[in-house]
Coordinates of C-alpha atoms in Angstrom, one line a residue:
M14 CA -56.3 66.4 4.5
R15 CA -57.4 66.0 8.0
R16 CA -60.7 64.3 6.6
S17 CA -58.4 61.6 5.7
A18 CA -56.5 61.4 8.8
L19 CA -59.4 60.8 11.2
A20 CA -60.8 58.2 8.4
L21 CA -57.7 56.0 9.3
I22 CA -58.3 56.6 13.2
L23 CA -61.5 55.1 12.6
V24 CA -60.2 51.7 11.6
A25 CA -58.6 51.6 15.5
V26 CA -61.8 52.8 16.8
F27 CA -64.2 50.8 14.8
A28 CA -61.7 47.6 14.0
G29 CA -61.0 47.8 17.9
D30 CA -58.8 44.6 19.2
A31 CA -58.9 43.3 15.6
A32 CA -56.0 45.5 14.3
A33 CA -53.2 42.9 14.9
Q34 CA -52.9 43.2 18.8
V35 CA -50.3 40.7 20.2
P36 CA -50.2 39.4 23.8
P37 CA -47.6 39.8 25.9
T38 CA -45.2 36.7 26.2
A39 CA -45.2 36.0 30.1
P40 CA -46.1 33.0 32.6
A41 CA -49.4 31.9 33.2
K42 CA -51.6 33.8 35.6
P43 CA -54.0 32.6 38.0
N44 CA -56.6 34.5 36.0
A45 CA -55.5 32.9 32.8
N46 CA -58.4 33.5 30.2
P47 CA -58.5 31.1 27.6
C48 CA -60.8 32.5 25.4
R49 CA -59.0 35.8 25.3
D50 CA -55.5 33.6 24.4
E51 CA -57.5 32.3 21.4
V52 CA -58.2 35.7 20.3
S53 CA -54.8 36.6 21.0
A54 CA -53.2 33.5 19.5
A55 CA -55.5 34.6 16.3
L56 CA -54.7 38.2 16.3
Q57 CA -51.3 37.0 16.4
K58 CA -51.1 35.2 13.6
L59 CA -52.5 37.9 11.8
R60 CA -49.6 40.2 12.1
K61 CA -47.5 37.4 11.4
S62 CA -49.6 36.9 7.6
S63 CA -47.7 39.9 6.4
W64 CA -50.6 41.3 4.5
F65 CA -54.4 41.1 5.1
R66 CA -57.7 42.8 3.9
M67 CA -60.3 44.8 6.1
D68 CA -63.5 45.4 4.6
T69 CA -66.0 47.4 7.2
Q70 CA -69.5 48.6 6.8
M71 CA -70.8 50.8 9.2
I72 CA -72.8 53.2 10.3
T73 CA -71.4 56.9 10.8
E74 CA -73.1 60.2 11.5
N75 CA -73.4 60.8 7.6
G76 CA -75.0 57.5 7.1
P77 CA -74.0 54.0 5.9
T78 CA -70.0 54.0 5.0
S79 CA -67.8 51.0 3.5
M80 CA -64.3 51.4 4.0
Q81 CA -61.4 48.8 2.7
V82 CA -58.2 48.7 4.6
D83 CA -55.1 46.9 2.9
Y84 CA -52.3 46.7 4.8
V85 CA -48.8 45.1 3.9
L86 CA -46.7 45.3 6.7
P87 CA -44.8 46.9 8.4
D88 CA -45.5 50.2 6.6
R89 CA -47.6 50.2 3.6
M90 CA -51.5 50.9 3.8
R91 CA -54.5 51.9 1.3
Q92 CA -57.7 52.9 2.7
T93 CA -60.8 53.5 0.2
V94 CA -63.5 55.2 2.3
T95 CA -67.3 55.5 0.1
D96 CA -70.2 57.4 1.5
K97 CA -73.2 55.5 0.3
L98 CA -75.5 58.0 0.3
T99 CA -73.5 60.1 -1.9
N100 CA -71.4 58.2 -3.6
K101 CA -68.4 60.0 -2.7
T102 CA -65.3 58.0 -2.5
T103 CA -62.0 59.1 -0.8
Q104 CA -58.9 57.4 -0.8
L105 CA -55.6 57.4 1.2
I106 CA -52.2 55.8 0.3
L107 CA -49.1 55.4 3.3
V108 CA -45.8 54.2 1.9
G109 CA -43.2 54.4 4.5
D110 CA -42.9 58.0 5.8
H111 CA -44.9 59.4 2.7
A112 CA -48.8 59.2 1.8
W113 CA -51.1 60.3 -0.7
A114 CA -55.0 61.7 -1.0
D115 CA -57.0 61.2 -3.5
Q116 CA -60.7 63.1 -2.2
G117 CA -61.8 63.1 -5.8
S118 CA -59.9 65.2 -7.5
G119 CA -56.8 63.3 -8.2
W120 CA -53.8 62.1 -5.9
R121 CA -51.7 64.9 -3.7
P122 CA -49.3 64.2 -1.3
V123 CA -50.2 64.4 1.7
P124 CA -48.0 67.1 4.2
Q125 CA -45.1 65.0 5.8
Q126 CA -47.0 66.1 9.3
I127 CA -50.2 63.8 8.5
A128 CA -47.7 61.6 7.0
A129 CA -45.9 60.8 10.3
Q130 CA -49.2 60.7 12.1
L131 CA -50.4 58.2 9.9
R132 CA -47.4 55.9 9.9
E133 CA -47.5 56.4 14.0
Q134 CA -51.2 55.1 13.9
M135 CA -50.4 52.6 11.7
D136 CA -47.7 51.2 14.3
D137 CA -50.0 51.8 16.9
T138 CA -52.4 49.8 15.5
V139 CA -51.2 47.1 13.8
V140 CA -47.0 46.8 14.1
R141 CA -46.4 47.2 17.6
Q142 CA -47.2 44.9 20.3
Q143 CA -49.9 45.3 22.8
T144 CA -50.1 44.1 25.9
D145 CA -53.7 43.6 26.5
V146 CA -56.9 42.9 24.1
G147 CA -59.5 42.5 26.4
D148 CA -61.2 39.8 28.4
Y149 CA -63.5 37.8 26.0
S150 CA -66.0 34.6 26.5
C151 CA -66.2 32.0 24.3
K152 CA -69.8 31.6 22.3
G153 CA -69.0 28.1 20.8
R154 CA -69.4 27.7 16.7
A155 CA -71.2 29.5 14.1
Q156 CA -71.4 30.3 10.5
I157 CA -70.3 33.8 9.7
D158 CA -70.6 34.4 5.5
G159 CA -70.7 30.6 4.6
R160 CA -67.8 30.3 6.8
D161 CA -67.3 28.0 9.7
V162 CA -66.1 30.3 13.0
L163 CA -65.1 29.9 16.6
S164 CA -67.2 33.0 18.4
Y165 CA -66.2 35.5 21.6
K166 CA -67.6 38.4 23.4
L167 CA -65.9 40.8 24.6
E168 CA -66.8 41.4 28.0
S169 CA -64.5 44.1 29.3
E170 CA -62.1 46.3 27.0
P171 CA -58.3 47.2 27.9
E172 CA -58.3 50.7 29.4
K173 CA -56.1 52.3 27.1
G174 CA -58.0 53.5 24.2
S175 CA -61.3 51.9 25.3
S176 CA -64.4 52.9 23.6
S177 CA -67.6 51.7 25.8
P178 CA -70.4 50.8 23.6
Q179 CA -73.3 52.5 24.1
N180 CA -77.1 51.3 24.6
Q181 CA -75.8 47.9 25.6
A182 CA -74.1 47.1 21.9
F183 CA -71.8 44.7 22.4
R184 CA -68.3 43.4 20.4
M185 CA -68.2 40.2 18.8
F186 CA -64.9 38.2 17.6
Y187 CA -65.1 35.7 15.1
V188 CA -62.1 33.2 14.2
D189 CA -61.8 30.8 10.8
A190 CA -62.2 27.2 12.6
L191 CA -59.9 26.0 9.5
T192 CA -57.1 28.4 9.8
G193 CA -57.3 30.1 13.3
L194 CA -57.4 33.7 11.5
P195 CA -59.4 36.6 12.1
A196 CA -62.6 36.2 10.1
S197 CA -64.8 39.1 11.2
N198 CA -65.5 41.4 14.3
A199 CA -68.8 43.4 14.6
L200 CA -70.5 45.6 16.9
L201 CA -74.2 44.3 17.4
A202 CA -76.9 46.0 19.3
P203 CA -78.9 43.5 21.0
G204 CA -82.4 42.4 19.4
H205 CA -80.6 43.6 16.2
E206 CA -77.8 41.4 15.6
D207 CA -78.8 41.0 11.8
K208 CA -78.1 44.7 11.4
P209 CA -74.7 45.2 12.6
I210 CA -73.6 49.2 13.6
F211 CA -70.3 48.1 12.3
K212 CA -69.0 44.9 10.7
T213 CA -65.6 44.4 9.6
T214 CA -64.4 41.0 7.4
Y215 CA -60.9 39.9 7.0
S216 CA -59.5 38.7 3.8
F217 CA -56.0 37.8 2.5
P218 CA -55.6 38.5 -1.4
I219 CA -52.6 36.8 -2.6
D220 CA -51.6 39.6 -5.1
M221 CA -51.9 42.2 -2.7
K222 CA -49.5 45.2 -3.5
I223 CA -49.6 48.6 -2.6
E224 CA -47.3 51.4 -4.7
P225 CA -47.2 55.0 -4.7
P226 CA -49.8 56.5 -7.2
K227 CA -47.8 57.0 -10.4
D228 CA -50.1 60.0 -11.5
A229 CA -50.1 62.5 -8.5
L230 CA -50.3 65.7 -8.6
P231 CA -47.9 68.2 -7.5
D232 CA -49.0 69.7 -3.6
K233 CA -49.3 73.1 -4.8
A234 CA -49.9 74.4 -8.2
P235 CA -46.6 75.9 -9.8
E236 CA -45.8 79.6 -9.7
P237 CA -47.1 81.8 -12.8
A238 CA -43.8 82.2 -15.1
T239 CA -42.6 85.8 -15.3
P240 CA -43.7 87.4 -18.9
A241 CA -40.3 87.3 -20.7
P242 CA -39.7 91.4 -21.6
A243 CA -40.7 93.0 -24.7
E244 CA -37.9 92.9 -27.4
G245 CA -36.1 96.6 -27.2
K246 CA -36.7 97.1 -23.4

């Protein structure tokens, strides 16, 4: 179960600012950053959409990995992680204060303590308002996956939860030019921009639903039945 909890944490680490962080309401400051404000506006719009999907392709210590996370705000999440080398898939569902995990042998309830941690993780990265999304610079219009987008480069991350890119890798954030919603988020290495270290794509399936698994197994095997005493004893 710990692996499932850690997998969810990857959403916050790799998706970075793209997990629906919202800027505070405050008067304009002399050092206002219009590019940062445009990113913040897109993230605020994402949060108000009530549901969205994040499809991520990334390189981890286990090799190429794909992760799909569905959110139905305020308290529902479904995560599917697939190891591309072994084709092993693990799944996690969070509904309110309860969670279930399937690591290949069927759905089982997650211990309540871990379920509470998962709920808190979702609150922190998706639901609650954030005070800063980092400083961005505007990089103009671009085409990403056949979509017209506005592109932004993250120049400095918020101090809280900052994950400094190594080897000069840099984070790019893309906003759909038509809808104003986030389109993609990627960590790129100079000279290898065509092979992102990770890339998240956002979509908004109209039929998205997240429900508890109907075939969940008990959290532990039932106690063996006590043999009935033999007749006459």
